[in-house]
Coordinates of C-alpha atoms in Angstrom, one line a residue:
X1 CA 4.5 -18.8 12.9
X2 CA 8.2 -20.2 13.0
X3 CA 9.1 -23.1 15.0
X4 CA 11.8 -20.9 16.5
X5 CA 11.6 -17.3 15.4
X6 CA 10.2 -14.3 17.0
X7 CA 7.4 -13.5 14.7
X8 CA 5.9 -10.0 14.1
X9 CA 3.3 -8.7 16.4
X10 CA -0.3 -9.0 16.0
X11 CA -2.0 -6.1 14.3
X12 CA -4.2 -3.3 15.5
X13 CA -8.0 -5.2 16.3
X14 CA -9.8 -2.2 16.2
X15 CA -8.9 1.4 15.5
X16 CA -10.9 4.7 17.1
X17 CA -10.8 8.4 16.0
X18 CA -10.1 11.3 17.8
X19 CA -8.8 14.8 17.9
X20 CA -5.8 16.9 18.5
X21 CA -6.2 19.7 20.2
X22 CA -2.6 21.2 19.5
X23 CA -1.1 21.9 16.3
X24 CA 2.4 21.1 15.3
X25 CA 4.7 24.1 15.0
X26 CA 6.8 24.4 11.3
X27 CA 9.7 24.7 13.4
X28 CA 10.5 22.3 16.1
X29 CA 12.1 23.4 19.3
X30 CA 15.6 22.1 19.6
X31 CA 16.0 20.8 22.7
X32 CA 19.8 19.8 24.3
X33 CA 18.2 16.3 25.2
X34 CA 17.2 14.0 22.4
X35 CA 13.4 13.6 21.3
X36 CA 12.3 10.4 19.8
X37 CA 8.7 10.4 17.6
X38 CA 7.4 6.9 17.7
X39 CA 5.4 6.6 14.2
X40 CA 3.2 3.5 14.2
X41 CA 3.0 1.7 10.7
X42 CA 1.2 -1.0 9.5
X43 CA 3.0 -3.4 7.7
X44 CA 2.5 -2.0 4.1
X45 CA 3.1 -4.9 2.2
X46 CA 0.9 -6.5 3.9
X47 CA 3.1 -10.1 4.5
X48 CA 0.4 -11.9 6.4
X49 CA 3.2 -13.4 9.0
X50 CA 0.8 -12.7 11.7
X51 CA -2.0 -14.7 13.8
X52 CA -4.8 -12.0 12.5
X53 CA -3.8 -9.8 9.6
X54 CA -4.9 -6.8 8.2
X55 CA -5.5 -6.6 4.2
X56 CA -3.7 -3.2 2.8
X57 CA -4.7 -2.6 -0.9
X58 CA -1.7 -1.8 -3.1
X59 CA -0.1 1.2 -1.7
X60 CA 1.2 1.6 -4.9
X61 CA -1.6 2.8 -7.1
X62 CA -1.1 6.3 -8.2
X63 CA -3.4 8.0 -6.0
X64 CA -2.1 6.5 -2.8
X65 CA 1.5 7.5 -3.7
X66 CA 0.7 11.1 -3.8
X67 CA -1.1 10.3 -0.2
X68 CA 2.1 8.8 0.9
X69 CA 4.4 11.4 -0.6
X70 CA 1.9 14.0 1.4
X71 CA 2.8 12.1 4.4
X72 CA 6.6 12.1 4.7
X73 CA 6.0 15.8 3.6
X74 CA 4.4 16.4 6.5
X75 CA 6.7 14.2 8.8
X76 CA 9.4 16.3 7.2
X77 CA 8.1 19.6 9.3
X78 CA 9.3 18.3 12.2
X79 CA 12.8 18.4 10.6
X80 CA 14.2 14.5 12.6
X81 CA 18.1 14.5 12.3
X82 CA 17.4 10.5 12.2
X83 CA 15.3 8.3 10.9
X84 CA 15.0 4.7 12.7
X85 CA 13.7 1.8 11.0
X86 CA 12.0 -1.9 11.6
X87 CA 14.9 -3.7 9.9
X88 CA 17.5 -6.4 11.3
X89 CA 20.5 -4.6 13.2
X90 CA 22.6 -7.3 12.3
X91 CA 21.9 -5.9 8.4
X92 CA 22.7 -2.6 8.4
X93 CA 25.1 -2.8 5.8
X94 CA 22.1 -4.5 3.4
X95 CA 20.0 -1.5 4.5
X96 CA 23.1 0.9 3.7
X97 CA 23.4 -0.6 0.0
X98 CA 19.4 -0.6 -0.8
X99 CA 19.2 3.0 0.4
X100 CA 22.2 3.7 -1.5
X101 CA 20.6 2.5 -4.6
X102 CA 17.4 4.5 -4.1
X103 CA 19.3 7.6 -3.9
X104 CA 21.4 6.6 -6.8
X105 CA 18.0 6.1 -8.6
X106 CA 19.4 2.0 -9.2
X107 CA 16.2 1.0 -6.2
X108 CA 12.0 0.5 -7.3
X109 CA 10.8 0.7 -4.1
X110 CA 8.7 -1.9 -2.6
X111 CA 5.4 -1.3 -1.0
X112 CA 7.2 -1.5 2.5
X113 CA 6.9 1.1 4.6
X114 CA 10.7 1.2 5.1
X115 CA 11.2 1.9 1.5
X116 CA 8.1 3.9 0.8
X117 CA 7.9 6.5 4.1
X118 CA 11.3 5.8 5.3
X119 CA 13.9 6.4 2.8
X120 CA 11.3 8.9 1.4
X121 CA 11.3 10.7 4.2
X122 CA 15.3 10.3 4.7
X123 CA 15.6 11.3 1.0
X124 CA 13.6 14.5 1.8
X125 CA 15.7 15.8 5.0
X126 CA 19.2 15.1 2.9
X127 CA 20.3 12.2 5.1
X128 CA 22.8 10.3 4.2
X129 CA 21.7 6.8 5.7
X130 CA 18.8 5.4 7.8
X131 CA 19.2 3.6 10.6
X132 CA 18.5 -0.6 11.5
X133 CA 17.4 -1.4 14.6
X134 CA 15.5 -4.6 14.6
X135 CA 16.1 -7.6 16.8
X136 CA 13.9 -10.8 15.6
X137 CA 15.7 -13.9 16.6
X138 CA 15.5 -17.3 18.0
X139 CA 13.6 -17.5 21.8
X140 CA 15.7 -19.3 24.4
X141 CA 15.3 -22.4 25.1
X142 CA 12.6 -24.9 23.4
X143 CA 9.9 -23.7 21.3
X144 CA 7.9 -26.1 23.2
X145 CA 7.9 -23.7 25.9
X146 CA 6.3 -20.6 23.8
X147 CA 4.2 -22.6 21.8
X148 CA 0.7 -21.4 22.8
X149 CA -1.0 -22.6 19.8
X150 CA 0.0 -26.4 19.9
X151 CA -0.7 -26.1 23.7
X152 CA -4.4 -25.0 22.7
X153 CA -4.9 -27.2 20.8
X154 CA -4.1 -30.0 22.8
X155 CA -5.8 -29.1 25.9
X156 CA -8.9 -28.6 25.3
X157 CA -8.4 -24.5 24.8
X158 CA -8.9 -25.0 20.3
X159 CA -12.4 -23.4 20.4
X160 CA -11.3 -20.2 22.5
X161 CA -8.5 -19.6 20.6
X162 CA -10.2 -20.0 17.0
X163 CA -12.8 -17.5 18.4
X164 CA -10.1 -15.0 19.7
X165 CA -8.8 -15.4 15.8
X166 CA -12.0 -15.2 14.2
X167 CA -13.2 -12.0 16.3
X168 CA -9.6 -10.4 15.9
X169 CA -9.8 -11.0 11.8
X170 CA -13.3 -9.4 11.8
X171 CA -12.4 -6.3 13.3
X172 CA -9.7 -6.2 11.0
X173 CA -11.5 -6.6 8.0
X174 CA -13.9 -4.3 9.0
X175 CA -11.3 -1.4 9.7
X176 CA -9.8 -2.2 6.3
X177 CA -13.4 -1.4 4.6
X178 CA -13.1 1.7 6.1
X179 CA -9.7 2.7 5.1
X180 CA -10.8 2.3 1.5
X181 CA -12.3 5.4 1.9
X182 CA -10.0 7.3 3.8
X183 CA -6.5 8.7 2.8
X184 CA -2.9 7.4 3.8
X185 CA -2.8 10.4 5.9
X186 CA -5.7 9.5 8.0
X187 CA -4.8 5.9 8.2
X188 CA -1.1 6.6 10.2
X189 CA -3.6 9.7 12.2
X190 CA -6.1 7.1 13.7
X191 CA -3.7 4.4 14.2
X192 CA -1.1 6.4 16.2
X193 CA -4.3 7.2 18.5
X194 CA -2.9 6.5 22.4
X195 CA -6.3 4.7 22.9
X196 CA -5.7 2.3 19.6
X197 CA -2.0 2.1 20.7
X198 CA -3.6 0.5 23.9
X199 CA -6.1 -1.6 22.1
X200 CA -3.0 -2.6 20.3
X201 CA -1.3 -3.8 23.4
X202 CA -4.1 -5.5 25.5
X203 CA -4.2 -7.8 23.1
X204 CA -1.5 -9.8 24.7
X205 CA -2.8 -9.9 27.8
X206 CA -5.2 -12.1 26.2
X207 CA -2.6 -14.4 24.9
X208 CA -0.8 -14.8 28.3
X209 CA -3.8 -16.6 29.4
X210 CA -3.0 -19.7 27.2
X211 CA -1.5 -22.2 30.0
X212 CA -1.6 -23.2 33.2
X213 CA 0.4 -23.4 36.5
X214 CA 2.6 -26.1 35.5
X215 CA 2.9 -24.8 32.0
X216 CA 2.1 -21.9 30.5
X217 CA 3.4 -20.9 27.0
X218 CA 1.3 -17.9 26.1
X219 CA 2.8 -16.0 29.3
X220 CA 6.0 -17.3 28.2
X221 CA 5.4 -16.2 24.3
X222 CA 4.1 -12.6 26.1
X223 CA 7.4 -12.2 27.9
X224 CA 9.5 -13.2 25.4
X225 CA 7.5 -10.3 23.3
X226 CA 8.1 -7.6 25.9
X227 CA 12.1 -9.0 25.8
X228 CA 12.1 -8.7 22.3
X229 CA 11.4 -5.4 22.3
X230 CA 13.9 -4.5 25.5
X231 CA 16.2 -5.4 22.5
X232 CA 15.2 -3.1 20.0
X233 CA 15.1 -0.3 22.7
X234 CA 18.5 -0.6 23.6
X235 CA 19.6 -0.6 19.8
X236 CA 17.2 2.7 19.0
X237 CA 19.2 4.1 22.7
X238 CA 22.6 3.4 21.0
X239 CA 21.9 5.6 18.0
X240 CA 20.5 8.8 20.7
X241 CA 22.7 11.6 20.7
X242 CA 22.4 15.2 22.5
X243 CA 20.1 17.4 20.4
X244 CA 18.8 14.1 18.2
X245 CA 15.3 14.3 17.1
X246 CA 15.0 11.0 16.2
X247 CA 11.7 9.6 14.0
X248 CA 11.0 5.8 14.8
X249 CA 9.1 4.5 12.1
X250 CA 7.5 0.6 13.7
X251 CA 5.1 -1.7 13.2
X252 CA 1.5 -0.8 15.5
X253 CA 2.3 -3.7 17.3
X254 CA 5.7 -2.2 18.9
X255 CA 4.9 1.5 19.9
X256 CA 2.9 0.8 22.7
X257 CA 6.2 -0.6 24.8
X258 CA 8.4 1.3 23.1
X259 CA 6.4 4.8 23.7
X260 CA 6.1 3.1 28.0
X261 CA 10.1 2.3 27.9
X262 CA 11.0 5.7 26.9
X263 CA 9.1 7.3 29.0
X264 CA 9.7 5.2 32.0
X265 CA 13.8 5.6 31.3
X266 CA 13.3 9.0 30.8
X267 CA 15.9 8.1 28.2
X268 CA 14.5 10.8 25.6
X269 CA 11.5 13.1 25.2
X270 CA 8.6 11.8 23.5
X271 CA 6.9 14.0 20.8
X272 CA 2.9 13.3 19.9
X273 CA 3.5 12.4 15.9
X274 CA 0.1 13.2 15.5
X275 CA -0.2 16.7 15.0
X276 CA 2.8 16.5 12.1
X277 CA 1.0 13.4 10.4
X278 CA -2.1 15.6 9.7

């Protein structure tokens, strides 16, 4: 973790299965308000800037490129005029050029899910640019006052929070055995789950309780969390316009608040992604 930088959220710790009982229609309804799709990804390259991390093989092996091409096919059916990604606002002429230079067939993509499912699936639809909506930056204030794992460590709180690690790292290496045997399509099914959003999210609730009355940085890291993504909500509202059907491809970690903060603004309709992923 950065001394003063908002890092990534933690991953998914466990991850469920379900069903859908609806099926998506090859035509979406056009609606005069906008609908947002919030598409949870795991972090594809697999950079290992969180607390607990899950291992991703290489998404670029043949086989799971056809998976992932199947994917943004069936994304595609829901026919998003935008597509919203997890990079830096404050970039969006960096993200302009790269996309650019896919199209122009001057880019190899990376194994991030920006470049492999999100220009993809921009590439697909015939738009002409993607859009950056990330906020990541320094907390206010002293990192001191965040600091959870210093603060653990020096009060006595090392041991819980090395188990709370250790358990959160086996579940992840557990659900990564089991996506060895599954397809890309059924990865991005289970993990945009409402029940594994929520597992996502309780997570932090966990986190808040590193501190005490007189100080208290994991409620402090927790709230700067929820801030961070206020900030990233108000930069996907800015891109909304009437009759949008807007796809916001983001890190597990994000969707839950993001999914609440829609609905809760009543900013947009929110469309299940599920039944388009499979």
């Amino acid at each position: 973790m950065g001394k003063a930088k908002f890092v990534a959220g933690l991953m998914t710790l466990a991850l469920t299965s379900g069903c859908v009982a609806t099926r998506a229609s090859e035509k979406a309804e056009v609606s005069p308000d906008p609908q947002v799709m919030l598409v949870s990804s795991f972090h594809l390259a697999n950079n290992n800037r969180d607390l607990i991390n899950l291992p991703i093989e290489d998404v670029t092996a043949p086989h799971r490129q056809e998976e992932i091409k199947q994917l943004v096919d069936n994304l595609a059916r829901w026919r998003p005029t935008k597509i919203v990604l997890e990079w830096p606002q404050s970039d969006q002429d960096g993200l302009d050029e790269r996309y650019q230079a896919y199209l122009d067939g001057e880019l190899e993509l990376s194994a991030k899910e920006q470049d492999q499912i999100g220009f993809r699936l921009a590439e697909v639809l015939g738009h002409t640019n993607v859009y950056a909506v990330d906020w990541n930056e320094s907390f206010p204030g002293e990192w001191a006052d965040y600091d959870f794992l210093t603060w653990a460590k020096e009060n006595g709180q090392e041991d819980r929070l090395t188990t709370f690690v250790k358990y959160g790292q086996e579940k992840l290496d557990q659900q990564a055995e089991r996506m060895r045997q599954q397809s890309i399509v059924e990865w991005y099914f289970d993990l945009n789950q409402p029940e594994v959003r929520e597992q996502d999210h309780r997570v932090y609730f966990d986190l808040a309780t590193f501190g005490n009355n007189e100080r208290n940085p994991g409620a402090s890291w927790v709230g700067g969390w929820y801030g961070r993504n206020l900030r990233i909500f108000n930069n996907i509202r800015d891109t909304l316009e009437p009759r949008d059907r807007v796809l916001i491809l983001y890190g597990s970690g994000h969707t839950y608040l993001l999914n609440r903060f829609f609905h809760e603004s009543e900013l947009a309709e929110v469309v299940d992604p599920r039944p388009y992923i499979r």
